[in-house]
Every structure is written in structure tokens, then in C-alpha cells.
Amino acid sequence: MGERYVLDLREVDETQVAVVGGKGAQLGGLSRIDGISVPGGFCVTTDAFRRVMAGVPSTDELLDRLSRSDPDDRDTIRMLGARIREAIEGAVVPDDLAVAITGALVELGEDAACAVRSSATAEDLPTASFAGQQDTYLNVVGTEAILRHVSRCWASLFTERAVIYRQRNGIDHRTVRMAVVVQRMVLPDASGILFTADPVTGNRKVATVDAGFGLGEALVSGLVNPDVYKVRDDEIVARTIAAKQRAVHALPAGGTREVTVDSQRQEQPALTDAQVVRLVRLGRRIEAHFGRPQDIEWCLADDGFQIVQSRPITTLFPVPESGDQENHVYVSVGHGQMMTDPMKPLGHSMWRLTAMVPMHEAGGRLFVDVTRRLAAPTSRAGLLDVLGKGDPLIRDALETVLDRDGFVPTIPDAGPGGPPAGGPPAPLETDPAVVTRLIERSETSVAALERDIRSKTGPALFEFLMEAFEEHKRVLSDPLSIQAIMAGMEATWWLNDKLLDWLGEKNAADTLTLSAPGNITSEMGLALLDVADVIRPHPELVTFLQGVEDDGFLDELAKLPGGAEARDAIEAYLDRYGMRCVGEIDITRPRWRERPTTLVPVILDNVRNFEPGAAERRFEQGRRRAQEKERDVLSRLRALPDGDLKADEAKRMIDRVRTFIGYREYPKYGIISRYFIYKRALLAEAERLVQAGVLPEVEDVFHLTFQEFHDAVRSNRVDDRLVRQRKEAFRSYHALTPPRVLTSEGDALTGAYRRDDVPAGALVGLPVSAATVEGRARVVLDMADADLEAGDILVTAFTDPSWSPLFVGIAGLVTEVGGLMTHGAVIAREYGLPAVVGVEQATRLIRDGQRIRVHGTDGYVEILP
């Protein structure tokens, strides 16, 4: 088949994006759906665009310069884009191309008014909404005018906005092509937008209709407020009728203009209720055809609906597959694990295989289905209590769902309550030997794993790992380990409750846990201060490290004066902590041992901001402050009625919290130590697949689940298309914000604090580490970009243990995610850092460099003038 410059819309479907662009392909698909009317028209294909570009040789050099330009250099982009657009608009349309377009226009009716819309090949894809990136011209009349507007659409591929968008998203300018859709113009009585899912809540069962008089441009451009309807199960459940003072109408000679709506009509609905319900039914048909919720532009003329555009709603968080039609309520795993980034398939499948509860994946994140536990009154109370202690926003979101009539059915409590067979576990003595024993057990188990995995390769490795995952879960569910963790947490809650009650003091346990012994995560932060001490006396080493870009820098470092000791110090640190990294629950994320350059900026900050011996001093200061606090609390308690009794109880709990709270961090360290052993064995397997020509690169296996990786090793085959789709999907998941709670209908709930004790304009969060601090906010989204001065306040999305080395150098902490007992909170308390966590959108609402005040006792953040 030769090049085809024009295709009728009815010849096109959604598979032909490369030929007719995103918009053309969607319209072609729409025109094939039974019962859906699409205005007649044709597409000027990407072959035509290529033909025209080939006739404008001057654009080649301009395109080269454009692709080399910096996305932030607005002036250069504006200038180059304008020159490319000028060249395209000024190009003569070749005769055979003009004949093809004119012939198609004759079929539409030569004098028909048309809409001319650009349709780029990288537009309206499920993964990237380019809505509004290119141009649309309405009511264009006459062959000459239509040809001129087709050229304008081609040129609109190089508007400043479109160019910057492509550069920011890593899309090559030369790979994008422009098609143009020419359709018969509809002159509607009313028009608007239909979302087949509620774009605000995400609910897939509620459709939203926006409607106004005349052409839809009035709504899209924000000229008028539309009427808004919400429809569920063929019933209008909410409506707002707006005063529609303006409308956009088509002019007979071409073009459009704004008109004032007659005052009697302004308050009238643009659609009847019956029309709204009929429109939503059409929307459901379109949604079923495309297989996902749609954002649909519609027109109403002579009581008939015409559909002029449909694209996926890209902002909705996907719903986990349940395999049934029942209602489900899901809670985010990422918010509890301090890691809300998307995980790659190998990452989430391995976390599921080693987790204690079943999990479901959606949008690259994991969720636990809590529906059954919410349904029975006793388990509901327990679940809300535990989750609420960790993150009050999750509790609030769950209560919002429970308030909905009948969404979660109530079932009776399972069987008679009472202790399980064998009686309750023996109470745990406050004895440091318990913790020592647990750590020894874990270390023995990890050492055995490291020893036994060495000889395993091929399918045998995967069978060995399935057994190793069972041991992994056995260690995690060790009743003694769980008791030790709970002992530390319960003692903290007891102290906070009782000391508030008896002494009127909020969060007293925060000071009492300063420098608690045996916390592997806080030791990790302090140990990096010791590494800085080895480097600080040698300016040459500091200069060398400032220029380090390559992960093989340690051998080079050793050649400099003092370098051998520095290398040994870093190596020893990596031996103990090199399995850690940001987002460490995803096994595919690069570990510090694999990418030691990540630690270099933190080491340099420590060299600059601290004096020698800082680690020991910091720990000692904390220990002393905790001791002083203990003496102060106990003496104040003794002065109360029944004081000796209260003081003795408090003393018992203080000893208990200091014995067990440090262990809270150890099980995660054990998990991540195992993860690194699994990972090295799996990467060796991936290397073999690359050498056998089964895979182009090792990291492609990260886009397979554990089971698919096992199958690939058995069969020596990998589906390249699957890997490509998974990479594309993973990229798209970054744009989604995971909700704390998600329902099977798609409602994405974040929860609210509902507090009235916070100053106006302050950002509300959860107080996790007492005291107040003022300082410069440093908004850091990637640990490797941290550039902190003493006294700075770290503002970030989440902090898992790998962020702890930054905690030693800052004055306060604000995160978007977290609870009382999540890692960031525990370490902030041990280091004595005022901290507020769970501050929604903190990294967007606080600007880098602003002065802020963190109220770590009362749980809010003020942005200072």
C-alpha cells in the first residue's frame, strides 16, 4: 500500500494512532460503537505531515538545536519553535496532497462548516494526557481556509508548551507526528463534558455531566460555570444549575463569537433530566468499548447527542482486581511502610510473597483488603484502634467509608471470644537479654541463608527461594519478636497517656526515648558521622569526593593520602548497612552497596557541618537529657497523691521503653538484609539470561513478577512486548498519588484531621516528636540531592530507614506520610528532632528555602513571612 494522505473516520480505529494520531484514532473507534453518533469527517494522516516536513529542509537544523536545548531555557525554545512553525505554515501544500484533501471535502459538502483539530501521535495515550497541547479550530468554512488551518495544526506540534512537555517527558521531537481531523461542524443547542467516573472522588459508579448552552468552548475556556449533574445507576443523585450568562456561537461566514444569553434562559438547565440520563448511558457504552473510564466531549443538536471526543481519565487511581462483584475496602501498605512510590513488578510480587497478610497490587502500589475485619464489630474496633494509632488519617478515611449506608455489611463476631487454646503468652520480662537473643536468632538465620544460596542456580534457585520465603515469614512472625516490639510501643503509649493525665505533659515519652540503646537505624546515622571523621583531616579527600560521579570511586580514593583508611571506613559502613536504600521494600531499587555514590553528599554534609567525635557526643547528650527527664518526671510524680506508687509504675515503664523501643527497628533490618541476598542471586540469574540472548539487559527482569522470572529461567524465553508494556505502565504510575484508603468503586480517600486547635493557614499533621523549631525548609525528594546546612528543616514525602543519616544534621522534620511508630518518627524521637508527619502535600505547599516553624508537640507547621 502506498502512502495514504486522507482516511475517512469510518475507516479508522484506535489501533491506528501512528497513522491518524491519538484524537483521530479515538474518534474512529467511537464511530464504530453501536448507537454512538460521531460527526462525519476524515483524517489527514501522518504520511501527509511527513511529506510536508520533507519539503521544508530548513527545519532539520532547527530540530537539532531544539533537541539539544535545555527545557528551562524558555527563550531559545520560544524562538526555535516559532521559526519551525513559520516554516511549516509557509510551506506550499503539494498538489497531490491538496487534491486528496479537497476530494474529501467535496464528500462532506464543499461549503460545510468544519472543525479542524490537531491529532498528535503522542497524544491522549492512556499513560500521558496531552489534553490541550495542540490546537483546535472551529467553524472553518471553505477549501482554502481549511487547507490553511490544516497547516496551522501541523505547526502547533511546535508550540512552546508542546515542546517543553515533550522535553520534560523524554519524548524525542522527531518521533512525534501530527495528523489532522476535519469534521463536519455541529451547531449545538448545548454541549459539555461527561466523565464516566467522578474525577474528584474517583468513584467509578458515579458519572459527572457538565453542560452549558452553545459550543463547548465556553466551558473549556472557563468563560462560564456549567450545570453539573452526578448520576448513579440511571438516577440523578446531585445537581447544580448555574447562571449561564455567556455562550459561544458559530458565525455564518466562519469563526465563532461570544454572545450574552437571554436573561430568561440563563437560569434554565441546559439539559432535561431525561437527556442527562440518556447521555450517561451513551457514556457507559463508550467506557465499555474502551475498557476504562472516559472523559467525553458531547454536543446536543435537535435532541440527538453527538460525541466529538473521548479520552481516558488519566488521574484516576486504578482499583485492585477482586474477582467478584462485592464491595471491598483496601488500605495502603506504602503509607505504613514509609514508601509510597510505585514498585516494579518483581518488587511488589516479592513483598507479597514474604508478607504476613495477603496483598493486592494497583497502580504499582500494594493494598490490604480489610473488608471482613471492618464488617464484624469487635475486629472493626481493634483495626480502627491499631491503624488510628499509626496514622489517624487512615482511621478517618475508614470511618468515612463506614458512614456510608451499607457499603460495608455488618456480620456477627466470629465465634465466642476468649483467649486462644494454650492461654495467653507469658508476659515479657523487661530484660535486655531478650533483645540480644532475638538479634542472635536473626543473624544466625541470615548467615544460613547466605551460606545455602551460594550453590543454587537456575530453576533450583527459585525453588530454594520459595522455601527461604517461608523461613523469612517464620522469623517475622516469631511470637517473642512481636512481643518485644509491642512491649516498646505499649510502654510509649502508657507513658504518654499517664504523664498527660498526671502531670499535664504532652508526649513526655519523646524525651524519655532519646538515644535509646540498640536501635540499628539511629546507629546507622551516627556511624556515618564517624566515617566523616576519618575524611575530614584530609582536604584532598574532600575535594576528590566533591567530584565523584562513578560508583567505582573507592579504589581511586585509596590512592590518595589518607585514602586507604577512608576507603576502609566506607567499606566497613557498607558491610553493615550497604543493603539499605531509599524505597528499600522494593527489591529492585539500587542498594547503597550497589550505588555508594548516594552516600557521598551525606558524608560531605557531615564533614562540613560537624566537629570530630560528634557521633559519640550526640548519643551521650541524648542519653543525659533522657536521664534528666526521668529524674524530673519521677520527682514531680512523688509529690502527687499516691506519688510513690505512680513514680514506681512510671519508672518500670521507662525502663521497659528503653529496653525494647530500639528493637522496633531491627526486624526491618533483618528483612532488608535477606532481600539483598535474594537480589544478588537473582541478578546472577538475570546475567545468565542476558548472556543467553534471552534478555537485552539485566534490569528487564525487574519488570517481571517473581513467578514470570521463574518461568523465564525454566523456558529461556521472555515476552519482550510484556516487558515494554510494564515499563510504560511503571512510568505512568509515578504521576498517580496513592490514596490511604481505596474502595472497590474507586473512591480514593485521604482522610482529614478534623482539628480546631490549629492556627489559620497552618499545615496540620501528626505530632511525633515534641518541641518546636524554626528554620529554613529544605524540600528534598531524593536523598542524593540533599544539600543540608546545620539548622535546616527537612521536608520530604516519606522517610524510610535509609534517610536516617540525614537526620543527624537537621533541626526538624516534616513528611507527607507517617505515623507515631513509623521509622521516621522513632528515629526523630531518639535524635530529639521536632517532627510533624502525615502533612498532606507538604512538599508542594512548602517551598524550598522558606522559613517555617515546626510544632512537634501540637502537630502543625507554620509557614513564616
mmCIF file with all atom_site columns, N, CA and C in Angstrom, residues 356 437-438 441 472-484 663:
data_model
loop_
_atom_site.group_PDB
_atom_site.id
_atom_site.type_symbol
_atom_site.label_atom_id
_atom_site.label_alt_id
_atom_site.label_comp_id
_atom_site.label_asym_id
_atom_site.label_entity_id
_atom_site.label_seq_id
_atom_site.pdbx_PDB_ins_code
_atom_site.Cartn_x
_atom_site.Cartn_y
_atom_site.Cartn_z
_atom_site.occupancy
_atom_site.B_iso_or_equiv
_atom_site.pdbx_formal_charge
_atom_site.auth_seq_id
_atom_site.auth_comp_id
_atom_site.auth_asym_id
_atom_site.auth_atom_id
_atom_site.pdbx_PDB_model_num
ATOM 1  N N  . MET A 1 356 ? 3.127  -10.984 55.716 1.00 0.00 ? 356 MET A N  1
ATOM 2  C CA . MET A 1 356 ? 2.348  -11.809 56.642 1.00 0.00 ? 356 MET A CA 1
ATOM 3  C C  . MET A 1 356 ? 0.863  -11.842 56.292 1.00 0.00 ? 356 MET A C  1
ATOM 4  N N  . ARG A 1 437 ? 18.973 -11.993 72.428 1.00 0.00 ? 437 ARG A N  1
ATOM 5  C CA . ARG A 1 437 ? 18.647 -13.335 71.914 1.00 0.00 ? 437 ARG A CA 1
ATOM 6  C C  . ARG A 1 437 ? 17.957 -13.236 70.547 1.00 0.00 ? 437 ARG A C  1
ATOM 7  N N  . LEU A 1 438 ? 17.019 -12.298 70.419 1.00 0.00 ? 438 LEU A N  1
ATOM 8  C CA . LEU A 1 438 ? 16.297 -12.139 69.148 1.00 0.00 ? 438 LEU A CA 1
ATOM 9  C C  . LEU A 1 438 ? 17.241 -11.754 68.017 1.00 0.00 ? 438 LEU A C  1
ATOM 10 N N  . ARG A 1 441 ? 19.256 -14.734 66.948 1.00 0.00 ? 441 ARG A N  1
ATOM 11 C CA . ARG A 1 441 ? 18.444 -15.639 66.119 1.00 0.00 ? 441 ARG A CA 1
ATOM 12 C C  . ARG A 1 441 ? 18.377 -15.143 64.682 1.00 0.00 ? 441 ARG A C  1
ATOM 13 N N  . HIS A 1 472 ? 11.719 -16.741 56.115 1.00 0.00 ? 472 HIS A N  1
ATOM 14 C CA . HIS A 1 472 ? 11.613 -15.283 56.245 1.00 0.00 ? 472 HIS A CA 1
ATOM 15 C C  . HIS A 1 472 ? 10.352 -14.935 57.058 1.00 0.00 ? 472 HIS A C  1
ATOM 16 N N  . LYS A 1 473 ? 9.226  -15.558 56.685 1.00 0.00 ? 473 LYS A N  1
ATOM 17 C CA . LYS A 1 473 ? 7.962  -15.272 57.380 1.00 0.00 ? 473 LYS A CA 1
ATOM 18 C C  . LYS A 1 473 ? 7.971  -15.834 58.801 1.00 0.00 ? 473 LYS A C  1
ATOM 19 N N  . ARG A 1 474 ? 8.674  -16.970 58.975 1.00 0.00 ? 474 ARG A N  1
ATOM 20 C CA . ARG A 1 474 ? 8.742  -17.562 60.318 1.00 0.00 ? 474 ARG A CA 1
ATOM 21 C C  . ARG A 1 474 ? 9.481  -16.623 61.272 1.00 0.00 ? 474 ARG A C  1
ATOM 22 N N  . VAL A 1 475 ? 10.595 -16.053 60.789 1.00 0.00 ? 475 VAL A N  1
ATOM 23 C CA . VAL A 1 475 ? 11.372 -15.118 61.623 1.00 0.00 ? 475 VAL A CA 1
ATOM 24 C C  . VAL A 1 475 ? 10.525 -13.882 61.941 1.00 0.00 ? 475 VAL A C  1
ATOM 25 N N  . LEU A 1 476 ? 9.814  -13.391 60.915 1.00 0.00 ? 476 LEU A N  1
ATOM 26 C CA . LEU A 1 476 ? 8.987  -12.184 61.101 1.00 0.00 ? 476 LEU A CA 1
ATOM 27 C C  . LEU A 1 476 ? 7.870  -12.419 62.102 1.00 0.00 ? 476 LEU A C  1
ATOM 28 N N  . SER A 1 477 ? 7.312  -13.643 62.105 1.00 0.00 ? 477 SER A N  1
ATOM 29 C CA . SER A 1 477 ? 6.139  -13.886 62.950 1.00 0.00 ? 477 SER A CA 1
ATOM 30 C C  . SER A 1 477 ? 6.525  -14.538 64.272 1.00 0.00 ? 477 SER A C  1
ATOM 31 N N  . ASP A 1 478 ? 7.820  -14.565 64.594 1.00 0.00 ? 478 ASP A N  1
ATOM 32 C CA . ASP A 1 478 ? 8.286  -15.108 65.870 1.00 0.00 ? 478 ASP A CA 1
ATOM 33 C C  . ASP A 1 478 ? 7.538  -14.407 67.010 1.00 0.00 ? 478 ASP A C  1
ATOM 34 N N  . PRO A 1 479 ? 6.754  -15.162 67.811 1.00 0.00 ? 479 PRO A N  1
ATOM 35 C CA . PRO A 1 479 ? 5.926  -14.517 68.848 1.00 0.00 ? 479 PRO A CA 1
ATOM 36 C C  . PRO A 1 479 ? 6.747  -13.649 69.803 1.00 0.00 ? 479 PRO A C  1
ATOM 37 N N  . LEU A 1 480 ? 7.983  -14.092 70.127 1.00 0.00 ? 480 LEU A N  1
ATOM 38 C CA . LEU A 1 480 ? 8.822  -13.318 71.053 1.00 0.00 ? 480 LEU A CA 1
ATOM 39 C C  . LEU A 1 480 ? 9.176  -11.959 70.437 1.00 0.00 ? 480 LEU A C  1
ATOM 40 N N  . SER A 1 481 ? 9.486  -11.976 69.127 1.00 0.00 ? 481 SER A N  1
ATOM 41 C CA . SER A 1 481 ? 9.841  -10.736 68.433 1.00 0.00 ? 481 SER A CA 1
ATOM 42 C C  . SER A 1 481 ? 8.663  -9.762  68.452 1.00 0.00 ? 481 SER A C  1
ATOM 43 N N  . ILE A 1 482 ? 7.472  -10.290 68.176 1.00 0.00 ? 482 ILE A N  1
ATOM 44 C CA . ILE A 1 482 ? 6.280  -9.428  68.155 1.00 0.00 ? 482 ILE A CA 1
ATOM 45 C C  . ILE A 1 482 ? 6.016  -8.871  69.552 1.00 0.00 ? 482 ILE A C  1
ATOM 46 N N  . GLN A 1 483 ? 6.204  -9.721  70.582 1.00 0.00 ? 483 GLN A N  1
ATOM 47 C CA . GLN A 1 483 ? 6.020  -9.247  71.961 1.00 0.00 ? 483 GLN A CA 1
ATOM 48 C C  . GLN A 1 483 ? 6.990  -8.121  72.296 1.00 0.00 ? 483 GLN A C  1
ATOM 49 N N  . ALA A 1 484 ? 8.237  -8.261  71.848 1.00 0.00 ? 484 ALA A N  1
ATOM 50 C CA . ALA A 1 484 ? 9.247  -7.242  72.165 1.00 0.00 ? 484 ALA A CA 1
ATOM 51 C C  . ALA A 1 484 ? 8.901  -5.907  71.495 1.00 0.00 ? 484 ALA A C  1
ATOM 52 N N  . TYR A 1 663 ? 14.599 -2.053  69.588 1.00 0.00 ? 663 TYR A N  1
ATOM 53 C CA . TYR A 1 663 ? 14.418 -3.279  68.800 1.00 0.00 ? 663 TYR A CA 1
ATOM 54 C C  . TYR A 1 663 ? 13.376 -3.092  67.700 1.00 0.00 ? 663 TYR A C  1
#
